PDB file of C-alpha atoms and ligand atoms in Angstrom:
ATOM      1  CA  MET A   1      -0.017   0.083   0.002  1.00 48.00           C
ATOM      2  CA  ASP A   2       1.210   3.650  -0.602  1.00 52.00           C
ATOM      3  CA  ASN A   3       0.830   5.545   2.373  1.00 55.00           C
ATOM      4  CA  LYS A   4       3.272   8.266   1.372  1.00 64.00           C
ATOM      5  CA  PHE A   5       0.833  10.944   0.698  1.00 69.00           C
ATOM      6  CA  PRO A   6       1.411  13.275   3.770  1.00 65.00           C
ATOM      7  CA  GLY A   7      -2.329  14.232   4.010  1.00 66.00           C
ATOM      8  CA  LYS A   8      -3.000  11.009   5.430  1.00 76.00           C
ATOM      9  CA  ASP A   9      -3.741  10.251   8.948  1.00 81.00           C
ATOM     10  CA  ILE A  10      -2.593   6.605   8.930  1.00 88.00           C
ATOM     11  CA  SER A  11       0.868   5.464   8.361  1.00 87.00           C
ATOM     12  CA  ASP A  12       2.203   2.140   7.236  1.00 86.00           C
ATOM     13  CA  GLU A  13       3.455   1.903  10.651  1.00 89.00           C
ATOM     14  CA  ASP A  14       0.120   2.572  12.028  1.00 88.00           C
ATOM     15  CA  LEU A  15      -1.420  -0.329   9.885  1.00 89.00           C
ATOM     16  CA  LYS A  16       1.048  -2.901  11.390  1.00 91.00           C
ATOM     17  CA  THR A  17       1.093  -1.573  15.040  1.00 94.00           C
ATOM     18  CA  LYS A  18      -2.269   0.141  15.637  1.00 94.00           C
ATOM     19  CA  PHE A  19      -4.512  -1.693  13.506  1.00 94.00           C
ATOM     20  CA  PRO A  20      -3.238  -5.201  12.764  1.00 96.00           C
ATOM     21  CA  LEU A  21      -6.629  -6.602  12.629  1.00 98.00           C
ATOM     22  CA  ALA A  22      -8.392  -3.939  10.492  1.00 97.00           C
ATOM     23  CA  ALA A  23      -5.725  -3.463   8.072  1.00 96.00           C
ATOM     24  CA  LYS A  24      -5.768  -4.829   4.595  1.00 95.00           C
ATOM     25  CA  LYS A  25      -3.102  -7.620   4.141  1.00 93.00           C
ATOM     26  CA  ASN A  26      -3.009  -7.018   0.211  1.00 94.00           C
ATOM     27  CA  LYS A  27      -4.816  -4.812  -2.469  1.00 92.00           C
ATOM     28  CA  ASN A  28      -7.693  -7.162  -2.776  1.00 93.00           C
ATOM     29  CA  HIS A  29      -8.226  -8.190   0.862  1.00 95.00           C
ATOM     30  CA  PHE A  30     -11.901  -7.703   1.591  1.00 96.00           C
ATOM     31  CA  SER A  31     -14.107  -9.164   4.532  1.00 93.00           C
ATOM     32  CA  SER A  32     -16.920 -10.686   2.550  1.00 91.00           C
ATOM     33  CA  PHE A  33     -18.879 -12.078   5.385  1.00 95.00           C
ATOM     34  CA  LYS A  34     -22.591 -13.049   5.399  1.00 97.00           C
ATOM     35  CA  VAL A  35     -25.158 -11.714   7.781  1.00 98.00           C
ATOM     36  CA  ALA A  36     -28.714 -13.403   7.698  1.00 98.00           C
ATOM     37  CA  GLY A  37     -27.896 -14.564   4.075  1.00 97.00           C
ATOM     38  CA  VAL A  38     -26.910 -11.395   2.974  1.00 98.00           C
ATOM     39  CA  GLU A  39     -23.257 -11.267   1.774  1.00 97.00           C
ATOM     40  CA  PHE A  40     -21.188  -8.026   1.959  1.00 97.00           C
ATOM     41  CA  GLY A  41     -19.023  -7.335  -1.103  1.00 95.00           C
ATOM     42  CA  LYS A  42     -21.199  -9.300  -3.326  1.00 95.00           C
ATOM     43  CA  GLN A  43     -24.073  -7.050  -3.539  1.00 96.00           C
ATOM     44  CA  LEU A  44     -25.136  -3.438  -2.600  1.00 98.00           C
ATOM     45  CA  VAL A  45     -26.567  -3.786   0.993  1.00 98.00           C
ATOM     46  CA  THR A  46     -29.203  -1.474   2.106  1.00 99.00           C
ATOM     47  CA  PHE A  47     -30.495  -0.913   5.713  1.00 99.00           C
ATOM     48  CA  VAL A  48     -33.748   0.833   5.632  1.00 99.00           C
ATOM     49  CA  GLY A  49     -36.416   2.054   7.981  1.00 98.00           C
ATOM     50  CA  PRO A  50     -37.593   4.972  10.241  1.00 98.00           C
ATOM     51  CA  ASN A  51     -35.425   6.745  12.633  1.00 98.00           C
ATOM     52  CA  MET A  52     -37.113   5.461  15.512  1.00 97.00           C
ATOM     53  CA  VAL A  53     -39.452   2.697  16.041  1.00 98.00           C
ATOM     54  CA  GLU A  54     -42.306   5.058  16.994  1.00 97.00           C
ATOM     55  CA  SER A  55     -45.227   2.484  17.295  1.00 97.00           C
ATOM     56  CA  ARG A  56     -46.100  -1.210  16.601  1.00 98.00           C
ATOM     57  CA  ASP A  57     -48.110  -0.072  13.558  1.00 98.00           C
ATOM     58  CA  LEU A  58     -45.362   2.005  12.007  1.00 98.00           C
ATOM     59  CA  ILE A  59     -42.599  -0.470  12.239  1.00 98.00           C
ATOM     60  CA  LEU A  60     -44.958  -3.206  10.688  1.00 98.00           C
ATOM     61  CA  ASP A  61     -45.945  -1.054   7.844  1.00 98.00           C
ATOM     62  CA  VAL A  62     -42.330   0.017   7.116  1.00 98.00           C
ATOM     63  CA  ALA A  63     -41.062  -3.707   7.534  1.00 98.00           C
ATOM     64  CA  LYS A  64     -43.779  -4.897   5.219  1.00 98.00           C
ATOM     65  CA  ASN A  65     -43.128  -2.244   2.375  1.00 98.00           C
ATOM     66  CA  VAL A  66     -39.427  -1.976   2.381  1.00 98.00           C
ATOM     67  CA  GLN A  67     -39.083  -5.672   2.367  1.00 98.00           C
ATOM     68  CA  LYS A  68     -41.321  -5.725  -0.660  1.00 98.00           C
ATOM     69  CA  ILE A  69     -39.212  -3.016  -2.477  1.00 98.00           C
ATOM     70  CA  GLY A  70     -36.134  -5.044  -1.610  1.00 98.00           C
ATOM     71  CA  ALA A  71     -34.510  -3.703   1.597  1.00 98.00           C
ATOM     72  CA  ASP A  72     -31.935  -6.250   2.809  1.00 98.00           C
ATOM     73  CA  PHE A  73     -32.307  -4.915   6.540  1.00 99.00           C
ATOM     74  CA  LEU A  74     -35.008  -3.212   8.465  1.00 99.00           C
ATOM     75  CA  ARG A  75     -33.365  -0.371  10.582  1.00 98.00           C
ATOM     76  CA  GLY A  76     -34.993   1.590  13.406  1.00 98.00           C
ATOM     77  CA  GLY A  77     -34.180   2.868  16.991  1.00 98.00           C
ATOM     78  CA  ALA A  78     -36.169   1.605  20.016  1.00 98.00           C
ATOM     79  CA  PHE A  79     -33.309   3.038  22.262  1.00 98.00           C
ATOM     80  CA  LYS A  80     -32.553   6.378  20.606  1.00 96.00           C
ATOM     81  CA  PRO A  81     -29.749   8.932  21.305  1.00 94.00           C
ATOM     82  CA  LEU A  82     -32.131  12.050  21.286  1.00 91.00           C
ATOM     83  CA  THR A  83     -30.234  15.384  21.333  1.00 88.00           C
ATOM     84  CA  PHE A  84     -32.571  17.108  23.799  1.00 89.00           C
ATOM     85  CA  PRO A  85     -33.879  15.549  26.979  1.00 91.00           C
ATOM     86  CA  TYR A  86     -37.536  16.940  26.622  1.00 91.00           C
ATOM     87  CA  ARG A  87     -39.816  14.064  25.635  1.00 88.00           C
ATOM     88  CA  ASN A  88     -43.577  14.114  24.780  1.00 87.00           C
ATOM     89  CA  SER A  89     -45.900  11.485  23.463  1.00 85.00           C
ATOM     90  CA  LYS A  90     -44.317  11.575  20.207  1.00 86.00           C
ATOM     91  CA  TYR A  91     -40.863  12.438  20.857  1.00 87.00           C
ATOM     92  CA  ASN A  92     -39.829   9.613  23.201  1.00 90.00           C
ATOM     93  CA  GLU A  93     -38.120   6.314  22.974  1.00 95.00           C
ATOM     94  CA  THR A  94     -40.043   3.182  22.741  1.00 97.00           C
ATOM     95  CA  ARG A  95     -37.437   1.006  24.486  1.00 97.00           C
ATOM     96  CA  GLU A  96     -38.160  -2.640  25.444  1.00 98.00           C
ATOM     97  CA  ASP A  97     -41.771  -2.342  23.608  1.00 98.00           C
ATOM     98  CA  GLY A  98     -39.680  -0.957  20.281  1.00 98.00           C
ATOM     99  CA  ILE A  99     -37.487  -3.944  20.454  1.00 98.00           C
ATOM    100  CA  LYS A 100     -40.527  -6.438  20.749  1.00 98.00           C
ATOM    101  CA  TRP A 101     -42.205  -4.782  17.932  1.00 98.00           C
ATOM    102  CA  LEU A 102     -38.948  -5.114  15.825  1.00 98.00           C
ATOM    103  CA  LEU A 103     -38.853  -8.607  16.466  1.00 98.00           C
ATOM    104  CA  GLU A 104     -42.473  -9.171  15.475  1.00 98.00           C
ATOM    105  CA  ALA A 105     -41.822  -7.286  12.104  1.00 98.00           C
ATOM    106  CA  LYS A 106     -38.657  -9.231  11.642  1.00 98.00           C
ATOM    107  CA  ASN A 107     -40.798 -12.577  11.914  1.00 98.00           C
ATOM    108  CA  LYS A 108     -43.810 -11.426  10.286  1.00 98.00           C
ATOM    109  CA  TYR A 109     -41.987 -10.002   7.141  1.00 98.00           C
ATOM    110  CA  ASN A 110     -38.975 -12.241   7.066  1.00 98.00           C
ATOM    111  CA  ILE A 111     -36.543  -9.164   7.083  1.00 98.00           C
ATOM    112  CA  PRO A 112     -33.330  -9.116   9.398  1.00 98.00           C
ATOM    113  CA  ILE A 113     -32.774  -6.028  11.580  1.00 98.00           C
ATOM    114  CA  ILE A 114     -30.328  -3.620  12.819  1.00 99.00           C
ATOM    115  CA  THR A 115     -30.946  -1.693  15.833  1.00 99.00           C
ATOM    116  CA  GLU A 116     -29.037   0.616  18.441  1.00 98.00           C
ATOM    117  CA  VAL A 117     -27.940  -0.322  21.604  1.00 98.00           C
ATOM    118  CA  MET A 118     -26.815   2.740  24.251  1.00 98.00           C
ATOM    119  CA  GLU A 119     -26.578   1.030  27.576  1.00 97.00           C
ATOM    120  CA  GLU A 120     -24.637  -2.068  28.668  1.00 98.00           C
ATOM    121  CA  LYS A 121     -27.709  -3.316  30.518  1.00 98.00           C
ATOM    122  CA  PHE A 122     -29.675  -3.784  27.362  1.00 98.00           C
ATOM    123  CA  ILE A 123     -27.083  -5.553  25.211  1.00 98.00           C
ATOM    124  CA  PRO A 124     -28.360  -8.906  26.143  1.00 98.00           C
ATOM    125  CA  LEU A 125     -32.052  -7.888  24.902  1.00 98.00           C
ATOM    126  CA  VAL A 126     -30.792  -6.167  21.834  1.00 98.00           C
ATOM    127  CA  ALA A 127     -28.279  -9.005  20.904  1.00 98.00           C
ATOM    128  CA  GLU A 128     -31.012 -11.582  21.267  1.00 98.00           C
ATOM    129  CA  VAL A 129     -33.381  -9.849  18.587  1.00 98.00           C
ATOM    130  CA  ALA A 130     -30.900  -7.925  16.390  1.00 98.00           C
ATOM    131  CA  ASP A 131     -29.128  -9.514  13.471  1.00 98.00           C
ATOM    132  CA  ILE A 132     -26.782  -6.379  13.501  1.00 98.00           C
ATOM    133  CA  ILE A 133     -26.004  -4.359  16.581  1.00 99.00           C
ATOM    134  CA  GLN A 134     -25.753  -0.660  15.841  1.00 99.00           C
ATOM    135  CA  ILE A 135     -23.237   1.418  17.863  1.00 98.00           C
ATOM    136  CA  GLY A 136     -24.203   4.876  17.461  1.00 98.00           C
ATOM    137  CA  SER A 137     -21.900   7.723  16.746  1.00 98.00           C
ATOM    138  CA  ARG A 138     -21.945   9.097  20.086  1.00 97.00           C
ATOM    139  CA  ASN A 139     -20.773   5.930  21.652  1.00 98.00           C
ATOM    140  CA  MET A 140     -17.992   5.301  19.019  1.00 98.00           C
ATOM    141  CA  GLN A 141     -15.044   5.821  21.485  1.00 98.00           C
ATOM    142  CA  ASN A 142     -16.870   4.391  24.560  1.00 98.00           C
ATOM    143  CA  TYR A 143     -14.448   1.499  24.644  1.00 98.00           C
ATOM    144  CA  PRO A 144     -15.793  -0.514  27.586  1.00 98.00           C
ATOM    145  CA  PHE A 145     -19.016  -0.392  26.005  1.00 98.00           C
ATOM    146  CA  ILE A 146     -18.053  -1.432  22.452  1.00 98.00           C
ATOM    147  CA  THR A 147     -15.916  -4.207  24.114  1.00 98.00           C
ATOM    148  CA  ALA A 148     -19.122  -5.318  25.895  1.00 98.00           C
ATOM    149  CA  CYS A 149     -20.995  -5.389  22.481  1.00 98.00           C
ATOM    150  CA  ALA A 150     -18.124  -7.263  20.680  1.00 98.00           C
ATOM    151  CA  LYS A 151     -18.199 -10.040  23.201  1.00 98.00           C
ATOM    152  CA  THR A 152     -21.842 -10.961  22.056  1.00 98.00           C
ATOM    153  CA  ASN A 153     -19.905 -11.966  18.871  1.00 98.00           C
ATOM    154  CA  LYS A 154     -23.113 -10.391  16.998  1.00 98.00           C
ATOM    155  CA  PRO A 155     -22.216  -8.376  13.850  1.00 98.00           C
ATOM    156  CA  ILE A 156     -21.674  -4.759  14.729  1.00 98.00           C
ATOM    157  CA  MET A 157     -21.975  -1.599  12.664  1.00 98.00           C
ATOM    158  CA  LEU A 158     -19.747   0.931  14.054  1.00 99.00           C
ATOM    159  CA  LYS A 159     -20.983   4.559  13.090  1.00 98.00           C
ATOM    160  CA  ARG A 160     -18.391   7.107  12.606  1.00 98.00           C
ATOM    161  CA  HIS A 161     -18.215   9.853  15.302  1.00 98.00           C
ATOM    162  CA  TYR A 162     -18.994  13.197  13.506  1.00 96.00           C
ATOM    163  CA  GLY A 163     -15.821  14.750  15.103  1.00 95.00           C
ATOM    164  CA  SER A 164     -13.437  11.578  14.613  1.00 96.00           C
ATOM    165  CA  SER A 165     -10.777  10.932  12.099  1.00 95.00           C
ATOM    166  CA  LEU A 166     -10.306   7.741  10.065  1.00 96.00           C
ATOM    167  CA  ARG A 167      -7.663   6.560  12.428  1.00 95.00           C
ATOM    168  CA  ASP A 168      -9.855   6.944  15.596  1.00 96.00           C
ATOM    169  CA  TRP A 169     -12.796   5.296  13.837  1.00 97.00           C
ATOM    170  CA  LEU A 170     -10.506   2.274  12.829  1.00 97.00           C
ATOM    171  CA  GLY A 171      -8.961   2.125  16.361  1.00 97.00           C
ATOM    172  CA  ALA A 172     -12.406   1.765  17.749  1.00 98.00           C
ATOM    173  CA  ALA A 173     -13.237  -0.986  15.181  1.00 98.00           C
ATOM    174  CA  GLU A 174      -9.805  -2.719  16.449  1.00 98.00           C
ATOM    175  CA  TYR A 175     -11.516  -2.914  19.984  1.00 98.00           C
ATOM    176  CA  ILE A 176     -14.373  -5.020  18.437  1.00 98.00           C
ATOM    177  CA  LEU A 177     -11.939  -7.165  16.051  1.00 98.00           C
ATOM    178  CA  ILE A 178      -9.487  -7.952  19.098  1.00 98.00           C
ATOM    179  CA  GLU A 179     -12.498  -9.643  20.913  1.00 98.00           C
ATOM    180  CA  GLY A 180     -12.468 -12.348  18.047  1.00 98.00           C
ATOM    181  CA  ASN A 181     -15.618 -10.624  16.592  1.00 98.00           C
ATOM    182  CA  GLN A 182     -14.831 -10.346  12.906  1.00 97.00           C
ATOM    183  CA  LYS A 183     -18.094  -9.287  11.680  1.00 98.00           C
ATOM    184  CA  VAL A 184     -17.693  -5.283  11.731  1.00 98.00           C
ATOM    185  CA  ILE A 185     -19.350  -2.748   9.226  1.00 98.00           C
ATOM    186  CA  LEU A 186     -18.127   0.687   9.202  1.00 98.00           C
ATOM    187  CA  CYS A 187     -20.752   3.397   8.780  1.00 99.00           C
ATOM    188  CA  GLU A 188     -19.981   7.132   7.581  1.00 98.00           C
ATOM    189  CA  ARG A 189     -22.815   9.385   8.728  1.00 98.00           C
ATOM    190  CA  GLY A 190     -21.480  12.800   8.214  1.00 96.00           C
ATOM    191  CA  VAL A 191     -18.698  14.962   9.988  1.00 95.00           C
ATOM    192  CA  SER A 192     -19.515  18.068  11.896  1.00 92.00           C
ATOM    193  CA  ALA A 193     -19.846  20.600   9.165  1.00 82.00           C
ATOM    194  CA  PRO A 194     -16.884  22.940   9.264  1.00 76.00           C
ATOM    195  CA  HIS A 195     -17.684  26.741   9.478  1.00 75.00           C
ATOM    196  CA  THR A 196     -17.661  27.204   5.892  1.00 74.00           C
ATOM    197  CA  HIS A 197     -20.289  24.583   5.277  1.00 74.00           C
ATOM    198  CA  ARG A 198     -22.769  25.568   8.005  1.00 72.00           C
ATOM    199  CA  SER A 199     -24.961  27.232   5.464  1.00 73.00           C
ATOM    200  CA  THR A 200     -25.574  24.024   3.851  1.00 78.00           C
ATOM    201  CA  SER A 201     -25.605  21.433   6.522  1.00 82.00           C
ATOM    202  CA  ARG A 202     -25.712  20.412  10.245  1.00 85.00           C
ATOM    203  CA  PHE A 203     -23.183  17.711   8.930  1.00 92.00           C
ATOM    204  CA  LEU A 204     -21.060  17.215   5.951  1.00 93.00           C
ATOM    205  CA  LEU A 205     -20.868  13.739   4.258  1.00 96.00           C
ATOM    206  CA  ASP A 206     -17.369  12.792   4.060  1.00 96.00           C
ATOM    207  CA  LEU A 207     -17.629  10.998   0.672  1.00 97.00           C
ATOM    208  CA  GLN A 208     -13.711  10.974   0.564  1.00 96.00           C
ATOM    209  CA  VAL A 209     -13.583   8.685   3.795  1.00 97.00           C
ATOM    210  CA  ILE A 210     -14.923   5.898   1.538  1.00 98.00           C
ATOM    211  CA  PRO A 211     -11.967   5.513  -1.016  1.00 97.00           C
ATOM    212  CA  ALA A 212      -9.474   6.404   2.238  1.00 96.00           C
ATOM    213  CA  ALA A 213     -11.084   3.791   4.510  1.00 97.00           C
ATOM    214  CA  LYS A 214     -10.985   1.199   1.614  1.00 96.00           C
ATOM    215  CA  GLU A 215      -7.523   1.881   1.025  1.00 94.00           C
ATOM    216  CA  VAL A 216      -6.444   0.567   4.406  1.00 95.00           C
ATOM    217  CA  THR A 217      -8.996  -1.696   5.742  1.00 97.00           C
ATOM    218  CA  HIS A 218     -10.724  -4.751   4.578  1.00 98.00           C
ATOM    219  CA  LEU A 219     -13.891  -4.097   6.541  1.00 98.00           C
ATOM    220  CA  PRO A 220     -17.118  -3.290   4.410  1.00 98.00           C
ATOM    221  CA  VAL A 221     -17.875   0.573   4.538  1.00 98.00           C
ATOM    222  CA  ILE A 222     -21.267   1.895   4.230  1.00 98.00           C
ATOM    223  CA  VAL A 223     -22.897   5.286   4.154  1.00 98.00           C
ATOM    224  CA  ASP A 224     -25.807   6.915   5.905  1.00 98.00           C
ATOM    225  CA  PRO A 225     -26.854   9.903   3.850  1.00 98.00           C
ATOM    226  CA  SER A 226     -29.964  10.573   5.954  1.00 98.00           C
ATOM    227  CA  HIS A 227     -28.075  11.705   8.883  1.00 97.00           C
ATOM    228  CA  ALA A 228     -25.358  13.203   6.964  1.00 96.00           C
ATOM    229  CA  THR A 229     -27.563  15.631   5.041  1.00 94.00           C
ATOM    230  CA  PHE A 230     -30.301  16.054   7.645  1.00 93.00           C
ATOM    231  CA  TRP A 231     -32.459  17.104   4.530  1.00 95.00           C
ATOM    232  CA  ARG A 232     -34.614  15.159   2.237  1.00 96.00           C
ATOM    233  CA  PRO A 233     -33.750  16.555  -1.074  1.00 96.00           C
ATOM    234  CA  TRP A 234     -30.061  15.713  -0.681  1.00 96.00           C
ATOM    235  CA  VAL A 235     -30.559  12.113   0.442  1.00 98.00           C
ATOM    236  CA  LYS A 236     -30.863  10.745  -3.056  1.00 98.00           C
ATOM    237  CA  PRO A 237     -28.003  12.420  -4.818  1.00 98.00           C
ATOM    238  CA  MET A 238     -25.651  11.492  -1.885  1.00 98.00           C
ATOM    239  CA  ALA A 239     -26.725   7.994  -1.688  1.00 98.00           C
ATOM    240  CA  LEU A 240     -25.847   7.690  -5.501  1.00 98.00           C
ATOM    241  CA  ALA A 241     -22.597   9.645  -4.784  1.00 98.00           C
ATOM    242  CA  SER A 242     -21.880   7.240  -1.878  1.00 98.00           C
ATOM    243  CA  VAL A 243     -22.378   4.170  -4.209  1.00 98.00           C
ATOM    244  CA  ALA A 244     -20.277   5.884  -6.968  1.00 98.00           C
ATOM    245  CA  ALA A 245     -17.505   6.416  -4.400  1.00 98.00           C
ATOM    246  CA  GLY A 246     -17.258   2.648  -3.640  1.00 98.00           C
ATOM    247  CA  ALA A 247     -19.545   2.180  -0.540  1.00 98.00           C
ATOM    248  CA  ASP A 248     -20.541  -1.518   0.131  1.00 98.00           C
ATOM    249  CA  GLY A 249     -23.952  -0.278   1.267  1.00 98.00           C
ATOM    250  CA  VAL A 250     -26.316   2.454   2.162  1.00 99.00           C
ATOM    251  CA  MET A 251     -28.406   3.209   5.293  1.00 99.00           C
ATOM    252  CA  LEU A 252     -31.691   5.079   4.286  1.00 98.00           C
ATOM    253  CA  GLU A 253     -34.294   6.522   6.540  1.00 98.00           C
ATOM    254  CA  VAL A 254     -37.647   5.832   4.995  1.00 98.00           C
ATOM    255  CA  HIS A 255     -41.023   6.613   6.654  1.00 98.00           C
ATOM    256  CA  PRO A 256     -44.505   6.311   5.145  1.00 98.00           C
ATOM    257  CA  ASP A 257     -45.361   9.885   6.280  1.00 98.00           C
ATOM    258  CA  PRO A 258     -41.839  11.817   6.360  1.00 98.00           C
ATOM    259  CA  GLU A 259     -43.100  15.186   7.484  1.00 97.00           C
ATOM    260  CA  ASN A 260     -44.844  13.682  10.429  1.00 97.00           C
ATOM    261  CA  ALA A 261     -41.898  11.559  11.613  1.00 97.00           C
ATOM    262  CA  ALA A 262     -41.562  11.715  15.358  1.00 95.00           C
ATOM    263  CA  VAL A 263     -37.699  12.274  15.061  1.00 94.00           C
ATOM    264  CA  ASP A 264     -35.821  14.197  12.312  1.00 94.00           C
ATOM    265  CA  PRO A 265     -38.742  14.735  10.175  1.00 95.00           C
ATOM    266  CA  LEU A 266     -36.614  16.743   7.609  1.00 95.00           C
ATOM    267  CA  GLN A 267     -34.717  13.631   6.413  1.00 96.00           C
ATOM    268  CA  PRO A 268     -36.627  10.649   5.747  1.00 98.00           C
ATOM    269  CA  ILE A 269     -37.746   9.717   2.191  1.00 98.00           C
ATOM    270  CA  ASP A 270     -41.023   7.968   1.556  1.00 98.00           C
ATOM    271  CA  TYR A 271     -41.729   4.423   0.192  1.00 98.00           C
ATOM    272  CA  SER A 272     -42.208   5.452  -3.636  1.00 98.00           C
ATOM    273  CA  GLU A 273     -38.727   7.579  -3.476  1.00 98.00           C
ATOM    274  CA  PHE A 274     -37.022   4.484  -1.976  1.00 98.00           C
ATOM    275  CA  ASP A 275     -38.592   2.308  -4.754  1.00 98.00           C
ATOM    276  CA  LYS A 276     -37.004   4.587  -7.234  1.00 98.00           C
ATOM    277  CA  LEU A 277     -33.655   5.072  -5.783  1.00 98.00           C
ATOM    278  CA  LEU A 278     -32.893   1.392  -5.177  1.00 99.00           C
ATOM    279  CA  PRO A 279     -32.752   0.303  -8.706  1.00 98.00           C
ATOM    280  CA  GLN A 280     -30.513   3.466  -9.440  1.00 98.00           C
ATOM    281  CA  MET A 281     -28.156   2.741  -6.585  1.00 98.00           C
ATOM    282  CA  LYS A 282     -27.959  -0.973  -7.727  1.00 98.00           C
ATOM    283  CA  ASN A 283     -27.269  -0.046 -11.246  1.00 98.00           C
ATOM    284  CA  ILE A 284     -24.173   2.254 -10.317  1.00 98.00           C
ATOM    285  CA  TYR A 285     -22.951  -0.599  -7.720  1.00 98.00           C
ATOM    286  CA  ASN A 286     -23.229  -3.297 -10.605  1.00 97.00           C
ATOM    287  CA  ASN A 287     -21.515  -0.980 -13.065  1.00 97.00           C
ATOM    288  CA  LEU A 288     -18.447  -0.818 -10.741  1.00 96.00           C
ATOM    289  CA  LYS A 289     -18.052  -4.361 -10.178  1.00 83.00           C
TER     290      LYS A 289
HETATM  291  C1  PEP B   1     -29.212   6.321  13.930  1.00 78.98           C
HETATM  292  O1  PEP B   1     -28.992   5.739  13.022  1.00 78.98           O
HETATM  293  O2  PEP B   1     -30.594   6.274  14.434  1.00 78.98           O
HETATM  294  C2  PEP B   1     -28.530   7.446  14.751  1.00 78.98           C
HETATM  295  C3  PEP B   1     -28.849   7.861  15.767  1.00 78.98           C
HETATM  296  O3  PEP B   1     -27.258   7.782  14.067  1.00 78.98           O
HETATM  297  P1  PEP B   1     -26.143   8.347  14.404  1.00 78.98           P
HETATM  298  O4  PEP B   1     -25.437   7.533  15.508  1.00 78.98           O
HETATM  299  O5  PEP B   1     -25.091   8.338  13.247  1.00 78.98           O
HETATM  300  O6  PEP B   1     -26.326   9.826  14.946  1.00 78.98           O
HETATM  301 MN1   MN B   2     -31.072  10.683  14.131  1.00 78.98          MN
END
């Protein structure tokens, strides 16, 4: 690997000493593991659903529709890192109930699920139901917590903290790999928008981190353009751009009534938008193969 470019924050030495497990061993090294029958690296993998598991009716409706359209995984948070502590009947986590409804949706519509866990005491509950455990951006460097998640030996999606470098992100992945858990998926979800970009976005999708990460690690890299853009009209172009940049998968917020979503209503797309976007993303992915 050529790591002579001085702008990179990872050196050849780092690859050997700091990320021996996450580092690529040769140019074509890629971890093509399977989760619930879905093989990373062989197809564009999609993680689709609402931001929050708002209710039983919502998650069953989303599961049914996105499975029919062709989503690989159903996403949705029952345990949600909400930015503000003030709750009301709508803006509120559904917690254990939400996990129960996710399981019902998974069984009824035969779609595997990915969901976040935020507290160590809920790891056994989430690990029992989820096909992939999501570690949210805010917990990316909570090392005792990610170690505890890794010990379940469940596949883990590690979302990049919006203030972290690629080096920090891979360091966190190494904490999972060192536990013998090899099913780690990296998810770029936007970085804190620098001052110059504040007028366009809360976060800035770091498209460049896709080729940068894939240059040094064998782990699959996926992108969440919903959180990165925070704005519905930009989700589609950024999803397509992510695939063009080499992403192995895309996480998308999809809601039947986006404007009335309980959390982040500016970012979800609806069923018909997802239905149009999916073949377009697959087209780009398959053309790159
Ligand atoms: C999410 O995917 O629901 C989420 C909270 O994402 P992030 O941790 O990237 O903000
Ligand atoms: Mn969110």
